[in-house]
CSV table of C-alpha atoms and ligand atoms in Angstrom, one decimal:
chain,number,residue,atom,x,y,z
B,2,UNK,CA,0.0,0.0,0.0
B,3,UNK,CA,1.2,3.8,-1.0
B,4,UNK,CA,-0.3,7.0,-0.2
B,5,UNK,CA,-1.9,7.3,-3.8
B,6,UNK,CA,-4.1,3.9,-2.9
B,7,UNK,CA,-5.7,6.5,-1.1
B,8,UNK,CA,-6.8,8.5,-3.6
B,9,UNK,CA,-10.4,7.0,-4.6
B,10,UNK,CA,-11.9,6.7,-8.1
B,11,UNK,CA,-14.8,9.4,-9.3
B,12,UNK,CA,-17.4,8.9,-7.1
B,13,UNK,CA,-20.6,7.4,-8.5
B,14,UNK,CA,-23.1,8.9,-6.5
B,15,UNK,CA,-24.2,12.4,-5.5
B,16,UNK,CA,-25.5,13.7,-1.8
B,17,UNK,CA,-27.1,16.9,-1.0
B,18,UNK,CA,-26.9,17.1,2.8
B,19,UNK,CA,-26.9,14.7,5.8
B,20,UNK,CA,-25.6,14.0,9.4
B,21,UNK,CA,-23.7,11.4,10.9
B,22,UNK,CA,-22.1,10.3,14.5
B,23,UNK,CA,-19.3,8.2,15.0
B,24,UNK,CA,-17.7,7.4,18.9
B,25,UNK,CA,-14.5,6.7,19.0
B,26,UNK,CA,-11.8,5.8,21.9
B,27,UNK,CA,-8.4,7.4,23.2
B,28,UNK,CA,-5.9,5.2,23.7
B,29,UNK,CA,-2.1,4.4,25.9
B,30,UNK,CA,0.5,3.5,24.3
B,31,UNK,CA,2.5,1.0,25.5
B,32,UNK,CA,5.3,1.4,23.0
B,33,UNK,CA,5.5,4.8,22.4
B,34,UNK,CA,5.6,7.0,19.2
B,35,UNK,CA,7.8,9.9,19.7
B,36,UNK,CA,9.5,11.2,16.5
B,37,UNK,CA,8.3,11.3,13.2
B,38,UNK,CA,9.1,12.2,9.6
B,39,UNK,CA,7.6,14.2,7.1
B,40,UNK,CA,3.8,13.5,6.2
B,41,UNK,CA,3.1,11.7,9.6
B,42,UNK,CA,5.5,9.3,9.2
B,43,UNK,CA,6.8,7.6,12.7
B,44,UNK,CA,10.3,7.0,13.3
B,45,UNK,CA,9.5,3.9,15.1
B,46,UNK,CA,6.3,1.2,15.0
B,47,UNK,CA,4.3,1.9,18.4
B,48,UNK,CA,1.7,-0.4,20.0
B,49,UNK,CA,-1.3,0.9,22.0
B,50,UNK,CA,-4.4,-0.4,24.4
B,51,UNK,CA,-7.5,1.1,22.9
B,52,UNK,CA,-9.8,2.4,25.7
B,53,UNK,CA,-12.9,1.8,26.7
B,54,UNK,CA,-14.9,4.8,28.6
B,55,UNK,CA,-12.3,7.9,27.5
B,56,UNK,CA,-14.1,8.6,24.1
B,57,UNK,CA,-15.0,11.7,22.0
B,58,UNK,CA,-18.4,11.5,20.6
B,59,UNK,CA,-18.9,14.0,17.0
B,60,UNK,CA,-21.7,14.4,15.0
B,61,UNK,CA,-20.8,15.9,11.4
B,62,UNK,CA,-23.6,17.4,9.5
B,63,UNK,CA,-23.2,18.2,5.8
B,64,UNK,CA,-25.0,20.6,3.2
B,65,UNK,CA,-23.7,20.9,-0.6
B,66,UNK,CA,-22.6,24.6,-1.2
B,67,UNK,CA,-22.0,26.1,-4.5
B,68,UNK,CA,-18.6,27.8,-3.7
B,69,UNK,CA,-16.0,25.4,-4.0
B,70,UNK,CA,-13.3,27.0,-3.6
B,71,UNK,CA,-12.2,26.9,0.0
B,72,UNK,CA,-13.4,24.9,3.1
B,73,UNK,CA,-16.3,26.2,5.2
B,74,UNK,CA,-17.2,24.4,8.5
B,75,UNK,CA,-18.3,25.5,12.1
B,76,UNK,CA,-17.1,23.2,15.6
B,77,UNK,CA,-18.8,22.8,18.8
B,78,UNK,CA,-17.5,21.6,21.3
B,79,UNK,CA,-20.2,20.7,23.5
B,80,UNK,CA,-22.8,23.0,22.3
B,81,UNK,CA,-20.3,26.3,22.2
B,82,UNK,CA,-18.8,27.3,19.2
B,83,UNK,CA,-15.0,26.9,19.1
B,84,UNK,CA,-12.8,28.8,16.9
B,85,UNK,CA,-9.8,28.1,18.0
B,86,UNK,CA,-10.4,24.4,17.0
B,87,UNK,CA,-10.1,26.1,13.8
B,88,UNK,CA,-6.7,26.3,12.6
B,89,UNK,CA,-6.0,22.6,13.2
B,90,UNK,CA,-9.1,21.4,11.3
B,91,UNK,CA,-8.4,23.7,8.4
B,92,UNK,CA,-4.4,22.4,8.7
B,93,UNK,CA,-6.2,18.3,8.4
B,94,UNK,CA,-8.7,19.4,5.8
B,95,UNK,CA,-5.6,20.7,3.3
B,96,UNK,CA,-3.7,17.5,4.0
B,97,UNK,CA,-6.6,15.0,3.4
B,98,UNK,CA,-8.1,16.8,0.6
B,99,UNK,CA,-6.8,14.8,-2.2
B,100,UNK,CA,-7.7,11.5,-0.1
B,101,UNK,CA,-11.2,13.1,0.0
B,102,UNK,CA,-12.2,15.2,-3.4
B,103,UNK,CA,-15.2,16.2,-1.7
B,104,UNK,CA,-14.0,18.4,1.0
B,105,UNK,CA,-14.5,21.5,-0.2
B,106,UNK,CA,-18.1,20.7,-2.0
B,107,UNK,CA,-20.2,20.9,1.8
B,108,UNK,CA,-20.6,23.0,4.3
B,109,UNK,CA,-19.9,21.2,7.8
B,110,UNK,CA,-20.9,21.6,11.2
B,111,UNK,CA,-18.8,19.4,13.6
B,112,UNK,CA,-20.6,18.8,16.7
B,113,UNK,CA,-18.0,17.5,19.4
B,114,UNK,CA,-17.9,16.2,22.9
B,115,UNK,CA,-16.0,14.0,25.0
B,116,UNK,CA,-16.8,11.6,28.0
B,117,UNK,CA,-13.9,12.7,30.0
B,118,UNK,CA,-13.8,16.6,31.4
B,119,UNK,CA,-12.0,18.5,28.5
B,120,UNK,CA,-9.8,19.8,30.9
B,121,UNK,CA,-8.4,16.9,32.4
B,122,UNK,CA,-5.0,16.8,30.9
B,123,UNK,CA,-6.1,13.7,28.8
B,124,UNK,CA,-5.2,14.1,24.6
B,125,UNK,CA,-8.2,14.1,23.1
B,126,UNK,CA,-6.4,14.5,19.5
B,127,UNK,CA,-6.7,10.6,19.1
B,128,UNK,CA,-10.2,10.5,20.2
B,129,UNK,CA,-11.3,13.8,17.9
B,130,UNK,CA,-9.4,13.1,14.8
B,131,UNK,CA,-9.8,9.5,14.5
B,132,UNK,CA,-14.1,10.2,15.4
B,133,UNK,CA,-13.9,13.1,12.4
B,134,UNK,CA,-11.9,10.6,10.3
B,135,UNK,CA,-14.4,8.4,10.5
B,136,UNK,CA,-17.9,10.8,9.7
B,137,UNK,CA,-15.6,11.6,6.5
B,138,UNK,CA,-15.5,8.5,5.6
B,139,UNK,CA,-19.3,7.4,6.4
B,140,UNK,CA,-19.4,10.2,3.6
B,141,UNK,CA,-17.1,8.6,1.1
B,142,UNK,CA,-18.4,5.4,1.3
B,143,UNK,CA,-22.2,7.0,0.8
B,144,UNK,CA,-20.5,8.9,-2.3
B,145,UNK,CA,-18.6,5.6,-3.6
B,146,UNK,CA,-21.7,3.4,-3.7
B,147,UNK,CA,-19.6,0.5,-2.1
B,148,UNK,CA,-16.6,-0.1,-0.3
B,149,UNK,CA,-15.4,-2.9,2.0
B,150,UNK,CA,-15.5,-2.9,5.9
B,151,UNK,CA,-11.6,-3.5,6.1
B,152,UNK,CA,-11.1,-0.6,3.3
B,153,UNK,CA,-13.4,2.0,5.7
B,154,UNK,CA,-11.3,1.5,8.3
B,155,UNK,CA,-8.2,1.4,6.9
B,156,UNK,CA,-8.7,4.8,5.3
B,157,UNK,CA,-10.1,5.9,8.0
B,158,UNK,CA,-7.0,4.8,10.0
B,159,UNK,CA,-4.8,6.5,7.3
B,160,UNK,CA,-7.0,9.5,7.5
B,161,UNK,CA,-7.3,9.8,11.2
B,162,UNK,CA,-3.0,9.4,11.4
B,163,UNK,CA,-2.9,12.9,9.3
B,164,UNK,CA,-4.7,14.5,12.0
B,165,UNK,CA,-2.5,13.0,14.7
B,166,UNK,CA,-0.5,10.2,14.6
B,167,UNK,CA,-1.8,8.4,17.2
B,168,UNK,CA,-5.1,8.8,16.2
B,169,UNK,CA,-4.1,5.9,14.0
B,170,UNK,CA,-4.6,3.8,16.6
B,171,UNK,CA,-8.0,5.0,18.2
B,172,UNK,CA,-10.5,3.4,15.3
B,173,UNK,CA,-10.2,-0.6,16.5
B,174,UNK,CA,-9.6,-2.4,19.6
B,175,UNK,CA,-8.0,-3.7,21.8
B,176,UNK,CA,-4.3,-3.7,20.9
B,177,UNK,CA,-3.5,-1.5,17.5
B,178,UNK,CA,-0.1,-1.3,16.1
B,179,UNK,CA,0.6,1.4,14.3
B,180,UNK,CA,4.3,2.0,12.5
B,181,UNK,CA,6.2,-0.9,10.1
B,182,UNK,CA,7.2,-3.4,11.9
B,183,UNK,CA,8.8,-6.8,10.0
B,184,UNK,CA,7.6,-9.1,12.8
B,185,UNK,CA,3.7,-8.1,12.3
B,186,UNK,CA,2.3,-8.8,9.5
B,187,UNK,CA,0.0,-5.8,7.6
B,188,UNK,CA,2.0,-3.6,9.6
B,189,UNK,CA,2.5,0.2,8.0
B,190,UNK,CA,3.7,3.5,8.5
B,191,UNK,CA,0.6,4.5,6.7
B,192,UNK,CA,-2.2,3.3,9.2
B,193,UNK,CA,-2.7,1.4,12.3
B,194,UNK,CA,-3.5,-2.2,12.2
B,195,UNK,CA,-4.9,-4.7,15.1
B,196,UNK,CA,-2.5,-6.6,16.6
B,197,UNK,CA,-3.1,-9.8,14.6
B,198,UNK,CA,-1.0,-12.0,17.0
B,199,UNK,CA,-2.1,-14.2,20.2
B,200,UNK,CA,-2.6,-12.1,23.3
B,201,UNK,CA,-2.7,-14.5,26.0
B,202,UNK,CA,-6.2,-14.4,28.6
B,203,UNK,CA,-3.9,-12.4,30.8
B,204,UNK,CA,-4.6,-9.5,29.1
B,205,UNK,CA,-8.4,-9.9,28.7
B,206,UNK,CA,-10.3,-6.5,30.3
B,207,UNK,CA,-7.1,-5.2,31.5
B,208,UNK,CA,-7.7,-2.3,33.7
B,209,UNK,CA,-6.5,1.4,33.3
B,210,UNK,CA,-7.0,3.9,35.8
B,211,UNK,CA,-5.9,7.4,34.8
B,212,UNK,CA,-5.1,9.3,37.7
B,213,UNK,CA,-5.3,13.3,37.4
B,214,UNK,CA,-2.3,15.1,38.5
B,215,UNK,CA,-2.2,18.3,36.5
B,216,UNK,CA,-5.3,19.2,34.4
B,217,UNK,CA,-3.4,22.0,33.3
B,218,UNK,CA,-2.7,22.6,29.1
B,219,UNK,CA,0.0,21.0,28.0
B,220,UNK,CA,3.3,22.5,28.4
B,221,UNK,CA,4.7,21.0,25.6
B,222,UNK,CA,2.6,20.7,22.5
B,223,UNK,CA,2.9,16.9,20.8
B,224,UNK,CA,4.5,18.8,17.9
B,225,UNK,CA,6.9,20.7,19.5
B,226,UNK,CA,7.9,17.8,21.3
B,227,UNK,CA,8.5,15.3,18.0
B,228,UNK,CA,10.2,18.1,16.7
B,229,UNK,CA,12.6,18.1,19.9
B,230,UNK,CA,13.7,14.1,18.3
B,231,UNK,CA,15.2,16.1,15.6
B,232,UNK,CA,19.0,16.0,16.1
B,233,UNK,CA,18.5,14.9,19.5
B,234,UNK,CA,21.8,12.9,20.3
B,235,UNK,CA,20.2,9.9,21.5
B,236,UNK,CA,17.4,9.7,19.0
B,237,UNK,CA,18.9,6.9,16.4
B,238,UNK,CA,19.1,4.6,19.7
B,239,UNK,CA,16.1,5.1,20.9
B,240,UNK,CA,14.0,4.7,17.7
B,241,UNK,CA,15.9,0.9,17.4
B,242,UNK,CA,15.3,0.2,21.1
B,243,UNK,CA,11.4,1.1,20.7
B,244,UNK,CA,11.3,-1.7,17.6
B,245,UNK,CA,13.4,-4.3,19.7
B,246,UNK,CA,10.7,-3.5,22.6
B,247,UNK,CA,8.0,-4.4,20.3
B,248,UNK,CA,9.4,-7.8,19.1
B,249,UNK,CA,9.7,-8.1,23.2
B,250,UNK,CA,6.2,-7.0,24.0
B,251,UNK,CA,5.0,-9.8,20.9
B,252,UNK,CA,6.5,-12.6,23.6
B,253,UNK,CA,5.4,-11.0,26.3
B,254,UNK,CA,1.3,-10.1,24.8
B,255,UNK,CA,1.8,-14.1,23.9
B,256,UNK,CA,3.2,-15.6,26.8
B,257,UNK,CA,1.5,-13.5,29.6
B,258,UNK,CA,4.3,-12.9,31.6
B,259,UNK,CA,3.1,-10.2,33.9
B,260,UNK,CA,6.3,-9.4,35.2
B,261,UNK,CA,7.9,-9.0,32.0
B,262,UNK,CA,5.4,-6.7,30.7
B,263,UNK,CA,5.2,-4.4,33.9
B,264,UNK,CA,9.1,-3.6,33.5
B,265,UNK,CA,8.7,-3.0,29.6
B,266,UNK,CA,6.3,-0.5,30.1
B,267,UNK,CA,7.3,1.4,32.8
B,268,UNK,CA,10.6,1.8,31.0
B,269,UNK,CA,8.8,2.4,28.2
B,270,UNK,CA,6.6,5.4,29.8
B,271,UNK,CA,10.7,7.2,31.1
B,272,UNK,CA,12.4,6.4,28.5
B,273,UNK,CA,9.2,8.5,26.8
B,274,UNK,CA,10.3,11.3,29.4
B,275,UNK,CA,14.0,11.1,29.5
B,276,UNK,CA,13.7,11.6,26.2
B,277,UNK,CA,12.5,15.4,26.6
B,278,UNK,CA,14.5,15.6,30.0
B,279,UNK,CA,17.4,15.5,27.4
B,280,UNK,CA,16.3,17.3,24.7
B,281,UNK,CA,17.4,20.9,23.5
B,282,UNK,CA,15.2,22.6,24.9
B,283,UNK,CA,14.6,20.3,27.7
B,284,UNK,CA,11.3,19.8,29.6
B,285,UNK,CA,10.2,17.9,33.0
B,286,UNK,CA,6.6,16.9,32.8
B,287,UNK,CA,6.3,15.0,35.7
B,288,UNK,CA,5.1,16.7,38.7
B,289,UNK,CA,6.3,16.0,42.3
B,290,UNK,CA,2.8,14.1,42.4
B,291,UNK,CA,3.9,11.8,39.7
B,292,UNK,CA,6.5,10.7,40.9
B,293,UNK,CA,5.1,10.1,44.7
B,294,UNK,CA,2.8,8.0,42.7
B,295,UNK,CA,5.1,6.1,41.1
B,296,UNK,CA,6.6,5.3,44.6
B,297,UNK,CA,3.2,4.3,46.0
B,298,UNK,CA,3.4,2.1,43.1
B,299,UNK,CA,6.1,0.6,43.1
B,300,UNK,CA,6.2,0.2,47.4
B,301,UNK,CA,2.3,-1.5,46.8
B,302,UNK,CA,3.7,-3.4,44.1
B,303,UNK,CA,6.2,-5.1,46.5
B,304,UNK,CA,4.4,-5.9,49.6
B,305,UNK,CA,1.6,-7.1,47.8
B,306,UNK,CA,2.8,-9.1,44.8
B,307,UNK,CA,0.2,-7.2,42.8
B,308,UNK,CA,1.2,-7.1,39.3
B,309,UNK,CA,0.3,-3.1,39.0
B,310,UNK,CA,2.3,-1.0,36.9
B,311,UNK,CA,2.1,2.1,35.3
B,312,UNK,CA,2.6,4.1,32.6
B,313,UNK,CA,2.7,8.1,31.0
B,314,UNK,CA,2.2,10.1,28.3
B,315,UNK,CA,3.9,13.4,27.5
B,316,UNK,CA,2.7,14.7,30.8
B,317,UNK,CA,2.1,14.5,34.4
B,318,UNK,CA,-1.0,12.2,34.9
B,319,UNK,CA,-0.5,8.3,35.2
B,320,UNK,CA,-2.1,5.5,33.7
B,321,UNK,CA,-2.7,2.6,36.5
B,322,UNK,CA,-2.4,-0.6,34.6
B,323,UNK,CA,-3.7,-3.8,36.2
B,324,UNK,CA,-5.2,-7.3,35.2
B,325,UNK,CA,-9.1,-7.3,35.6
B,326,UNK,CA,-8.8,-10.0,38.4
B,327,UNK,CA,-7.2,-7.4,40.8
B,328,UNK,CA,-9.3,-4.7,39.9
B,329,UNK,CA,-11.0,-4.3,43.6
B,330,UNK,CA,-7.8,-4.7,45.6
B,331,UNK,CA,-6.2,-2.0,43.4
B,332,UNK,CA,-8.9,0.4,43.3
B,333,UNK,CA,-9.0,0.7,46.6
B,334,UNK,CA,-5.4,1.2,47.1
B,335,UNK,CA,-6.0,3.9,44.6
B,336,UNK,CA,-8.6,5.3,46.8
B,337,UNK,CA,-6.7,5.3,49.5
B,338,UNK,CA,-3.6,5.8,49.0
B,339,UNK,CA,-3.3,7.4,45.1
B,340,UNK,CA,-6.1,9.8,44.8
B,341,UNK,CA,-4.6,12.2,46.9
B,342,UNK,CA,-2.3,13.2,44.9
B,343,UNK,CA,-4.7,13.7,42.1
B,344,UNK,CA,-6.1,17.4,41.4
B,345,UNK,CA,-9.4,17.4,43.3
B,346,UNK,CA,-9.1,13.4,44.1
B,347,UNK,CA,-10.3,13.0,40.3
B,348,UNK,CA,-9.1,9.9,38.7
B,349,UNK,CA,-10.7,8.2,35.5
B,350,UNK,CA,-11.4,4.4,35.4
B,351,UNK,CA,-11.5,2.9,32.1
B,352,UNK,CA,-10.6,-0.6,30.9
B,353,UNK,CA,-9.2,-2.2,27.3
B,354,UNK,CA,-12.4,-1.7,24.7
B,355,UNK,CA,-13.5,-2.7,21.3
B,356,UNK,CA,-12.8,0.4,19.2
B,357,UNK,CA,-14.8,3.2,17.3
B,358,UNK,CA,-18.3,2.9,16.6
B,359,UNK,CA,-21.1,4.6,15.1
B,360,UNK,CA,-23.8,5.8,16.9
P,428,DP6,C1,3.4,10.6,24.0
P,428,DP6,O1,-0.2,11.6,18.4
P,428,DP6,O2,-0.3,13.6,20.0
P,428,DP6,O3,1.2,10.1,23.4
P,428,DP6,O4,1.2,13.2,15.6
P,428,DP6,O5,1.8,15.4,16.5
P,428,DP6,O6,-0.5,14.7,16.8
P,428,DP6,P1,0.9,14.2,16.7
P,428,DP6,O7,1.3,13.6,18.1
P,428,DP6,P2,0.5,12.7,19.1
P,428,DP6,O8,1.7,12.1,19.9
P,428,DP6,C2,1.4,11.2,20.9
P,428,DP6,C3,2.6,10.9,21.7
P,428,DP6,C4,2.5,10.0,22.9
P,428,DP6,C5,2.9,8.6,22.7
P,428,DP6,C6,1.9,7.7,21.9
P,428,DP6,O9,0.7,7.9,22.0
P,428,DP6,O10,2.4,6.8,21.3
């Protein structure tokens, strides 16, 4: 597959106006995508848990205008008018619009909303590109007359990746690989995949309970920080080391070994961060909270036996990952012992899900 199997046939159909609403999930990574090329292009293949409850919900409404010569379009995000959602739409709209002909033909109205407070430090990039990705598509597959189940959500995978990489990996469940990797097979750059290997019953429902430390922006922008890989000195290591962790993770997602997996991903989550601790310029995103959390965890995590572990994103909350069968004991260490240092106590509980959906 190449970009330019992207770019469909003449549609055979016409459409005048019409709605649609698509849910789709945010996800963790587990191996993370940091650095990329030109044109969305990762530096290194990245595997993620799609989640359950953390979704954006958008509802795009379309009218045919007669001006064709530039995009027109209106967001909401829940029920207010957001301009400054702008920009970034109008930035996705250019780079799709030769995978999608249409995009200057309608007028849309993006209604948006997500289940988790839109303040809460959680991306909701993956979520919001990967649900708008996939009303587009609802509208080239209603312009195309057909098109395959497997070819809607590739495209839409490939569309959503354009809007943010890992968006790529928010349209199916429950473990997506997104990035070329020779060990998975239908691996690409170009779109995220399933994981099509065994996952042993280890895995099943695995918990994630995203604790809220800083609900703050984010200090670092997710471009500004794959630009920082640019000529960062450790940068050709790392992008080999995050491909060797996924051919380790494959053993590890077949085998089940808990312990295995807990050290890969927590090394995984600060390798994530000592990359920017070491970057020019340089950034901490953890805050003193984080890291007393990461001590609760690990201290728990020894008297107990529990196989808890965690993991980050590029910034200062912490995903609690645990296997469904310790879910009570661990939520209520969490309780009592976590959500403290939480902004406000707030903490999110969510679980591995199935993917996007309409709705
Ligand atoms: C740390 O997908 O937000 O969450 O492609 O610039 O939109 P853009 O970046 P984005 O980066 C996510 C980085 C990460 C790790 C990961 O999800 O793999």
């Amino acid at each position: 597959m190449t970009e330019e199997n992207f770019i469909p046939e003449p549609y055979k159909n016409t459409l005048e106006s019409g709605s649609c609403t698509y849910a789709s999930p945010s996800n963790i990574a587990l191996i993370k995508y940091w650095g990329k090329k030109e044109n969305q292009i990762p530096e290194n293949p990245s595997i993620s848990f799609t989640l359950n409850n953390c979704k954006t919900i958008t509802k795009l409404s379309f009218s045919k205008k007669q001006d064709t010569t530039h995009f027109s379009f209106d967001v909401f995000l829940a029920n207010e008018k957001k301009n400054d959602f702008k920009p970034k739409i109008e930035t996705f709209f250019k780079r799709i619009l030769v995978y999608l002909p249409f995009l200057k033909d309608y007028h849309f109205n993006i209604e948006t909303s997500n289940t988790f407070p839109h303040s809460s430090g959680i991306a909701s990039s993956a979520s919001g590109m990967s649900a708008l990705a996939l009303c587009l598509m609802h509208i080239e597959k209603a312009l195309s007359g057909s098109m395959s189940e497997s070819e809607f959500i590739q495209k839409a995978s490939f569309l959503a990746r354009l809007g943010s990489g890992s968006a790529a990996r928010s349209i199916e469940g429950d473990l997506v690989v997104w990035g070329k990797h020779d060990a998975i097979k239908g691996s690409s750059n170009l779109y995220g995949v399933k994981y099509p290997n065994a996952i042993h019953a280890n895995f099943k429902n695995y918990q994630d309970t995203i604790l809220l430390v800083d609900k703050g922006e984010k200090q670092v922008s997710s471009t500004v920080g794959h630009n920082l890989m640019h000529g960062h000195p450790f940068a050709p290591e790392r992008f080999k080391q995050a491909t060797e962790n996924l051919s380790q993770m494959m053993a590890i997602l077949k085998s089940g070994d808990l312990d295995k997996f807990i050290a890969l991903v927590e090394s995984e989550a600060l390798t994530l961060h000592a990359m920017m601790m070491t970057s020019m310029p340089y950034f901490i995103l953890m805050k003193p909270n984080t890291l007393q959390i990461i001590n609760k965890i690990w201290s728990y995590r020894k008297l107990s036996g529990s196989k808890i572990c965690f993991t980050l994103d590029a910034g200062a909350n912490v995903h609690v990952l645990y296997p469904e069968n310790e879910a009570n004991k661990v939520l209520k260490f969490i309780k009592n012992e976590l959500a403290k240092y939480c902004q406000n106590e707030n903490y999110i509980c969510d679980t591995i899900g199935m993917g996007a959906k309409m709705v």
